[in-house]
Amino acid sequence: MVTTDEKGPLTAKKKSVIIRSCDGDEFLVSESAAVLSTSLKKILEEKEDRLIHLSDIDNKTLAMVIAYLSTHADDGLSDDLKRSFDQEFVSGKEFDVLKYLVLATDTLQVTCLCYTVAKKMADIMKNKLVEWVRREFDIQNDYTPEAEAEIRRLDAWAWDDRQLEDD
Amino acid sequence: MSRGVMEKQGLNQRKLLMCNEEKQTIERDDDGFNSNSMDRISQLPESVLHHILSFLSQKEATQTCLLAKSWRHVSSTRPNIEFLEENWFKGNKVAFLSVLDKTLQRYHDQMLRIQEFRVKISKLDSESISLLEKWIPIIMVNMGVRTFNLDLFSNTWELFDLPSVVFKAESLQKLDLLGCKLNIQNPLNKVQFKHLQTLHLTQVYIDDETFHKIISSCPLIEVVSLNACEGLRTIKMNKGHNLKKFDFSDVTWDTRDTRLDDDCSIEIDVQTIETIKISGDNHWYHQHNYLPHLKSLNLIDVRLASWPFDIFSCNYLPSLQDLIVRNCSGLTELQLSNHSIKHLTIEGLDRPGNKASIDAPNIVKFEYVGNIPPSFAFATTFSEWKSDITLDVNAYFDDDDHDLLSQFLKLNDLLKEVSRSEISLTLVQHRHRNRHIAYFCGGLCKPVVVEHLSLRGFYASSCFPDFLNCLFRICRPRYIDMFLHANPLDDWERQDMEITEFFCKNLLIRERERTHYFWQRALEEVSLESFDDKGQEWHHVVREGTSLFEIAAAFPIQPTKYNIFRSEQLIRIRLKWREIKNMSRLAPKI
């Protein structure tokens, strides 16, 4: 891996990439930020092209991901500041927003952000009844009552004491 | 959010880049995501759903199979196994082991991967042992496990002998064991931990040979953490590793013999190391090794026999920021010259003749804990810093022969050395002692301004005012921190109350018969402050600038008055001292 130290921070900052969302808007991103995404890094290593088109990431999501990448590429920020930025980043976001984010980070292979967002989504589901999750995420229950009873019987241990709450 | 870096480009730019447009696209392989699909989560790709489910417990993850048919597959193929006995099954070990066995059998039959294996069994019996012996080889070798965490905490030293086939786990990245025995057995056995990055062993029996064989076969290892392990006598980490963090502790927390007999000699000479923490009665060897990335060094109760004094200097540890040296035997003199140090904690070094000279110009916080401070010498500092000094003053009260005045002068010397910092001084007395304290006029000693003074465990006995008499000759606190307990539970809390009451009586309400204490006359202004109920702000309990008499009237200290405070509350007295030019004017009127 080529570190900015070897290339010198100035040259690394000067280089930038243009990323286009599926809505057609374009974002100018410094290369040091872009390479935090493993997918973008691979593309940049293969070809010198400076325009990358992401056919399944919308404007709003891409802007968020880029804000994240730019913050994490900023050498002037301490690790503590970056960590609190991560916390702030996912807090209070709608589940749908997180869903698009987790997809985008999965595609772009931004491991840390993918971890943070997936954890946040899991936290939303934690300690919730199946019925709550179904209702909250509009999941259509396609089981027959008999099939449902059979599943409960098969893994009875997972339901034997019901401490979970329905909010 | 740094918006500066992110710039949205206009249409003119777009034209220029049109030629490249179609070349670079990333598309999902699976048909993935479609905004018109029916619900808000199910259509996420399986790998992403697995990632989300990995943060749930086994039980919660299993329950998701009931959401819809599509979830059944996702839920049952989750690459995590997490069976912690105490969490469910309510002591029904047979049921627990049977579900674990069935689950592992299903993963095996369907050839599913287990990336993360986490099992906790509280009391090892023959059934659990045979289950572990059956499955561990399969999980370690055939299932691509990356994290293996086995917690077999027990109250005896009968440890589970981990089958040596575990050393063949090539995919393993993290090995976390509690209450096992790890033994390579045959020296010809190879350790194949090519990807191992983290090794956490707690209450594990491991001998030197096995440990060094593991370490020398793990080119990627970054974290080694050994807690209350037995069998290790020598740890030598040499060059050629990527080790970043090393943690070794001897302290056990269970009901077995509190201390492990064997001590271990530790030497770390790895250039990449960033954090070292060693606690317990062990030797640490550091023969002027150059550790350029070491940021944090934490040595507690370690034996440092025949050490060079300049061991922590920047010639050897140029990146060291946090240094903690607590009660390390063998250290009699410390010469610290290091520009990178930000936090320094020293405990002990309090035998007669101990010395410390510190040149840490960028220090932010200095902490000292001990009985009788060594003679300190602090070089000039660049930054604003704080110092936190905690002294056990029990010995001061031990007997009348004890040279109390010289102790106060020593404390004064220490305070003078750190007087460029914001000082917090805490004095602790545990036992009840009463002795005659001679009048101490302070002589030529100059009182040092102390930001916070707090006295814990003191008895407001008859010698206490005399003690204060000496103390206020050598330091001038701006605040005296005090504690209120609505219902004092033990001696410690009762003494807090005693001292608080003493200060309130003697500082806020000046008792006329006691005015022969110079400090009562040396005070220009005294006010009481407390935390307001809402925030973290200090506020005056009474108006600023009122005379002592008025304060006493406005805030009569009655025992029942304490009930207005919560069970423990910090209050403080703010003191403004008169400029004293001629100490003799404040000599006692006898």
mmCIF file with all atom_site columns, C-alpha atoms in Angstrom, chain B residues 371-464:
data_model
loop_
_atom_site.group_PDB
_atom_site.id
_atom_site.type_symbol
_atom_site.label_atom_id
_atom_site.label_alt_id
_atom_site.label_comp_id
_atom_site.label_asym_id
_atom_site.label_entity_id
_atom_site.label_seq_id
_atom_site.pdbx_PDB_ins_code
_atom_site.Cartn_x
_atom_site.Cartn_y
_atom_site.Cartn_z
_atom_site.occupancy
_atom_site.B_iso_or_equiv
_atom_site.pdbx_formal_charge
_atom_site.auth_seq_id
_atom_site.auth_comp_id
_atom_site.auth_asym_id
_atom_site.auth_atom_id
_atom_site.pdbx_PDB_model_num
ATOM 1  C CA . ASN B 1 371 ? 3.611   8.094  51.452 1.00 0.00 ? 371 ASN B CA 1
ATOM 2  C CA . ILE B 1 372 ? 6.592   10.348 51.600 1.00 0.00 ? 372 ILE B CA 1
ATOM 3  C CA . PRO B 1 373 ? 7.397   11.955 48.286 1.00 0.00 ? 373 PRO B CA 1
ATOM 4  C CA . PRO B 1 374 ? 10.859  11.453 46.823 1.00 0.00 ? 374 PRO B CA 1
ATOM 5  C CA . SER B 1 375 ? 12.881  14.514 46.109 1.00 0.00 ? 375 SER B CA 1
ATOM 6  C CA . PHE B 1 376 ? 11.486  15.667 42.806 1.00 0.00 ? 376 PHE B CA 1
ATOM 7  C CA . ALA B 1 377 ? 13.072  17.966 40.288 1.00 0.00 ? 377 ALA B CA 1
ATOM 8  C CA . PHE B 1 378 ? 10.904  19.227 37.460 1.00 0.00 ? 378 PHE B CA 1
ATOM 9  C CA . ALA B 1 379 ? 12.405  20.988 34.491 1.00 0.00 ? 379 ALA B CA 1
ATOM 10 C CA . THR B 1 380 ? 10.598  23.844 32.774 1.00 0.00 ? 380 THR B CA 1
ATOM 11 C CA . THR B 1 381 ? 7.477   22.944 30.889 1.00 0.00 ? 381 THR B CA 1
ATOM 12 C CA . PHE B 1 382 ? 6.031   24.522 27.755 1.00 0.00 ? 382 PHE B CA 1
ATOM 13 C CA . SER B 1 383 ? 2.399   23.696 28.114 1.00 0.00 ? 383 SER B CA 1
ATOM 14 C CA . GLU B 1 384 ? -0.222  24.232 30.775 1.00 0.00 ? 384 GLU B CA 1
ATOM 15 C CA . TRP B 1 385 ? -0.439  21.143 32.868 1.00 0.00 ? 385 TRP B CA 1
ATOM 16 C CA . LYS B 1 386 ? -2.113  19.680 35.877 1.00 0.00 ? 386 LYS B CA 1
ATOM 17 C CA . SER B 1 387 ? -0.701  17.730 38.737 1.00 0.00 ? 387 SER B CA 1
ATOM 18 C CA . ASP B 1 388 ? -2.574  15.447 41.020 1.00 0.00 ? 388 ASP B CA 1
ATOM 19 C CA . ILE B 1 389 ? -0.795  14.545 44.233 1.00 0.00 ? 389 ILE B CA 1
ATOM 20 C CA . THR B 1 390 ? -2.160  12.008 46.692 1.00 0.00 ? 390 THR B CA 1
ATOM 21 C CA . LEU B 1 391 ? -0.249  11.405 49.887 1.00 0.00 ? 391 LEU B CA 1
ATOM 22 C CA . ASP B 1 392 ? -0.890  8.930  52.637 1.00 0.00 ? 392 ASP B CA 1
ATOM 23 C CA . VAL B 1 393 ? -0.052  10.946 55.761 1.00 0.00 ? 393 VAL B CA 1
ATOM 24 C CA . ASN B 1 394 ? -0.662  8.191  58.294 1.00 0.00 ? 394 ASN B CA 1
ATOM 25 C CA . ALA B 1 395 ? 2.996   8.042  59.203 1.00 0.00 ? 395 ALA B CA 1
ATOM 26 C CA . TYR B 1 396 ? 2.932   11.731 60.103 1.00 0.00 ? 396 TYR B CA 1
ATOM 27 C CA . PHE B 1 397 ? 0.712   10.915 63.024 1.00 0.00 ? 397 PHE B CA 1
ATOM 28 C CA . ASP B 1 398 ? 2.394   7.719  64.093 1.00 0.00 ? 398 ASP B CA 1
ATOM 29 C CA . ASP B 1 399 ? 4.223   8.986  67.143 1.00 0.00 ? 399 ASP B CA 1
ATOM 30 C CA . ASP B 1 400 ? 5.422   12.197 68.630 1.00 0.00 ? 400 ASP B CA 1
ATOM 31 C CA . ASP B 1 401 ? 9.004   11.455 67.725 1.00 0.00 ? 401 ASP B CA 1
ATOM 32 C CA . HIS B 1 402 ? 8.279   11.412 64.056 1.00 0.00 ? 402 HIS B CA 1
ATOM 33 C CA . ASP B 1 403 ? 9.770   14.429 62.453 1.00 0.00 ? 403 ASP B CA 1
ATOM 34 C CA . LEU B 1 404 ? 6.558   15.968 61.296 1.00 0.00 ? 404 LEU B CA 1
ATOM 35 C CA . LEU B 1 405 ? 7.980   19.327 60.357 1.00 0.00 ? 405 LEU B CA 1
ATOM 36 C CA . SER B 1 406 ? 10.499  17.865 57.972 1.00 0.00 ? 406 SER B CA 1
ATOM 37 C CA . GLN B 1 407 ? 7.640   15.978 56.270 1.00 0.00 ? 407 GLN B CA 1
ATOM 38 C CA . PHE B 1 408 ? 5.829   19.246 55.727 1.00 0.00 ? 408 PHE B CA 1
ATOM 39 C CA . LEU B 1 409 ? 8.971   20.804 54.346 1.00 0.00 ? 409 LEU B CA 1
ATOM 40 C CA . LYS B 1 410 ? 9.348   17.862 51.961 1.00 0.00 ? 410 LYS B CA 1
ATOM 41 C CA . LEU B 1 411 ? 5.780   18.295 50.814 1.00 0.00 ? 411 LEU B CA 1
ATOM 42 C CA . ASN B 1 412 ? 6.462   21.973 50.366 1.00 0.00 ? 412 ASN B CA 1
ATOM 43 C CA . ASP B 1 413 ? 9.470   21.117 48.191 1.00 0.00 ? 413 ASP B CA 1
ATOM 44 C CA . LEU B 1 414 ? 7.350   18.842 46.027 1.00 0.00 ? 414 LEU B CA 1
ATOM 45 C CA . LEU B 1 415 ? 4.642   21.483 45.667 1.00 0.00 ? 415 LEU B CA 1
ATOM 46 C CA . LYS B 1 416 ? 7.225   24.066 44.738 1.00 0.00 ? 416 LYS B CA 1
ATOM 47 C CA . GLU B 1 417 ? 8.557   21.783 42.005 1.00 0.00 ? 417 GLU B CA 1
ATOM 48 C CA . VAL B 1 418 ? 5.102   21.422 40.449 1.00 0.00 ? 418 VAL B CA 1
ATOM 49 C CA . SER B 1 419 ? 3.967   24.951 41.258 1.00 0.00 ? 419 SER B CA 1
ATOM 50 C CA . ARG B 1 420 ? 3.815   25.852 37.566 1.00 0.00 ? 420 ARG B CA 1
ATOM 51 C CA . SER B 1 421 ? 0.942   23.409 37.205 1.00 0.00 ? 421 SER B CA 1
ATOM 52 C CA . GLU B 1 422 ? -2.608  23.477 38.462 1.00 0.00 ? 422 GLU B CA 1
ATOM 53 C CA . ILE B 1 423 ? -2.259  21.396 41.615 1.00 0.00 ? 423 ILE B CA 1
ATOM 54 C CA . SER B 1 424 ? -4.800  19.107 43.209 1.00 0.00 ? 424 SER B CA 1
ATOM 55 C CA . LEU B 1 425 ? -3.602  17.840 46.560 1.00 0.00 ? 425 LEU B CA 1
ATOM 56 C CA . THR B 1 426 ? -5.286  14.966 48.370 1.00 0.00 ? 426 THR B CA 1
ATOM 57 C CA . LEU B 1 427 ? -4.115  13.894 51.806 1.00 0.00 ? 427 LEU B CA 1
ATOM 58 C CA . VAL B 1 428 ? -5.330  10.603 53.217 1.00 0.00 ? 428 VAL B CA 1
ATOM 59 C CA . GLN B 1 429 ? -5.308  9.422  56.825 1.00 0.00 ? 429 GLN B CA 1
ATOM 60 C CA . HIS B 1 430 ? -6.817  6.032  57.579 1.00 0.00 ? 430 HIS B CA 1
ATOM 61 C CA . ARG B 1 431 ? -6.271  5.453  61.256 1.00 0.00 ? 431 ARG B CA 1
ATOM 62 C CA . HIS B 1 432 ? -7.275  7.557  64.186 1.00 0.00 ? 432 HIS B CA 1
ATOM 63 C CA . ARG B 1 433 ? -4.217  9.190  65.672 1.00 0.00 ? 433 ARG B CA 1
ATOM 64 C CA . ASN B 1 434 ? -3.823  12.030 68.063 1.00 0.00 ? 434 ASN B CA 1
ATOM 65 C CA . ARG B 1 435 ? -0.507  13.576 68.762 1.00 0.00 ? 435 ARG B CA 1
ATOM 66 C CA . HIS B 1 436 ? 0.984   16.796 69.832 1.00 0.00 ? 436 HIS B CA 1
ATOM 67 C CA . ILE B 1 437 ? 1.884   18.884 66.857 1.00 0.00 ? 437 ILE B CA 1
ATOM 68 C CA . ALA B 1 438 ? 4.401   21.566 67.581 1.00 0.00 ? 438 ALA B CA 1
ATOM 69 C CA . TYR B 1 439 ? 3.739   25.046 66.383 1.00 0.00 ? 439 TYR B CA 1
ATOM 70 C CA . PHE B 1 440 ? 5.296   25.437 63.001 1.00 0.00 ? 440 PHE B CA 1
ATOM 71 C CA . CYS B 1 441 ? 5.959   28.968 61.892 1.00 0.00 ? 441 CYS B CA 1
ATOM 72 C CA . GLY B 1 442 ? 7.028   27.908 58.443 1.00 0.00 ? 442 GLY B CA 1
ATOM 73 C CA . GLY B 1 443 ? 10.271  29.741 58.657 1.00 0.00 ? 443 GLY B CA 1
ATOM 74 C CA . LEU B 1 444 ? 11.384  30.744 55.209 1.00 0.00 ? 444 LEU B CA 1
ATOM 75 C CA . CYS B 1 445 ? 9.117   28.350 53.379 1.00 0.00 ? 445 CYS B CA 1
ATOM 76 C CA . LYS B 1 446 ? 6.870   29.980 50.849 1.00 0.00 ? 446 LYS B CA 1
ATOM 77 C CA . PRO B 1 447 ? 3.321   28.698 50.659 1.00 0.00 ? 447 PRO B CA 1
ATOM 78 C CA . VAL B 1 448 ? 2.411   27.276 47.241 1.00 0.00 ? 448 VAL B CA 1
ATOM 79 C CA . VAL B 1 449 ? -0.951  27.971 45.635 1.00 0.00 ? 449 VAL B CA 1
ATOM 80 C CA . VAL B 1 450 ? -2.944  24.753 45.372 1.00 0.00 ? 450 VAL B CA 1
ATOM 81 C CA . GLU B 1 451 ? -6.077  24.733 43.237 1.00 0.00 ? 451 GLU B CA 1
ATOM 82 C CA . HIS B 1 452 ? -7.878  21.920 45.057 1.00 0.00 ? 452 HIS B CA 1
ATOM 83 C CA . LEU B 1 453 ? -7.252  20.477 48.459 1.00 0.00 ? 453 LEU B CA 1
ATOM 84 C CA . SER B 1 454 ? -9.103  17.476 49.721 1.00 0.00 ? 454 SER B CA 1
ATOM 85 C CA . LEU B 1 455 ? -8.654  15.624 53.009 1.00 0.00 ? 455 LEU B CA 1
ATOM 86 C CA . ARG B 1 456 ? -9.998  12.094 53.156 1.00 0.00 ? 456 ARG B CA 1
ATOM 87 C CA . GLY B 1 457 ? -10.255 9.769  56.105 1.00 0.00 ? 457 GLY B CA 1
ATOM 88 C CA . PHE B 1 458 ? -9.220  12.424 58.612 1.00 0.00 ? 458 PHE B CA 1
ATOM 89 C CA . TYR B 1 459 ? -10.511 12.650 62.151 1.00 0.00 ? 459 TYR B CA 1
ATOM 90 C CA . ALA B 1 460 ? -11.383 16.055 63.479 1.00 0.00 ? 460 ALA B CA 1
ATOM 91 C CA . SER B 1 461 ? -9.417  15.280 66.602 1.00 0.00 ? 461 SER B CA 1
ATOM 92 C CA . SER B 1 462 ? -7.793  17.851 68.817 1.00 0.00 ? 462 SER B CA 1
ATOM 93 C CA . CYS B 1 463 ? -4.603  17.864 66.791 1.00 0.00 ? 463 CYS B CA 1
ATOM 94 C CA . PHE B 1 464 ? -6.394  18.453 63.492 1.00 0.00 ? 464 PHE B CA 1
#
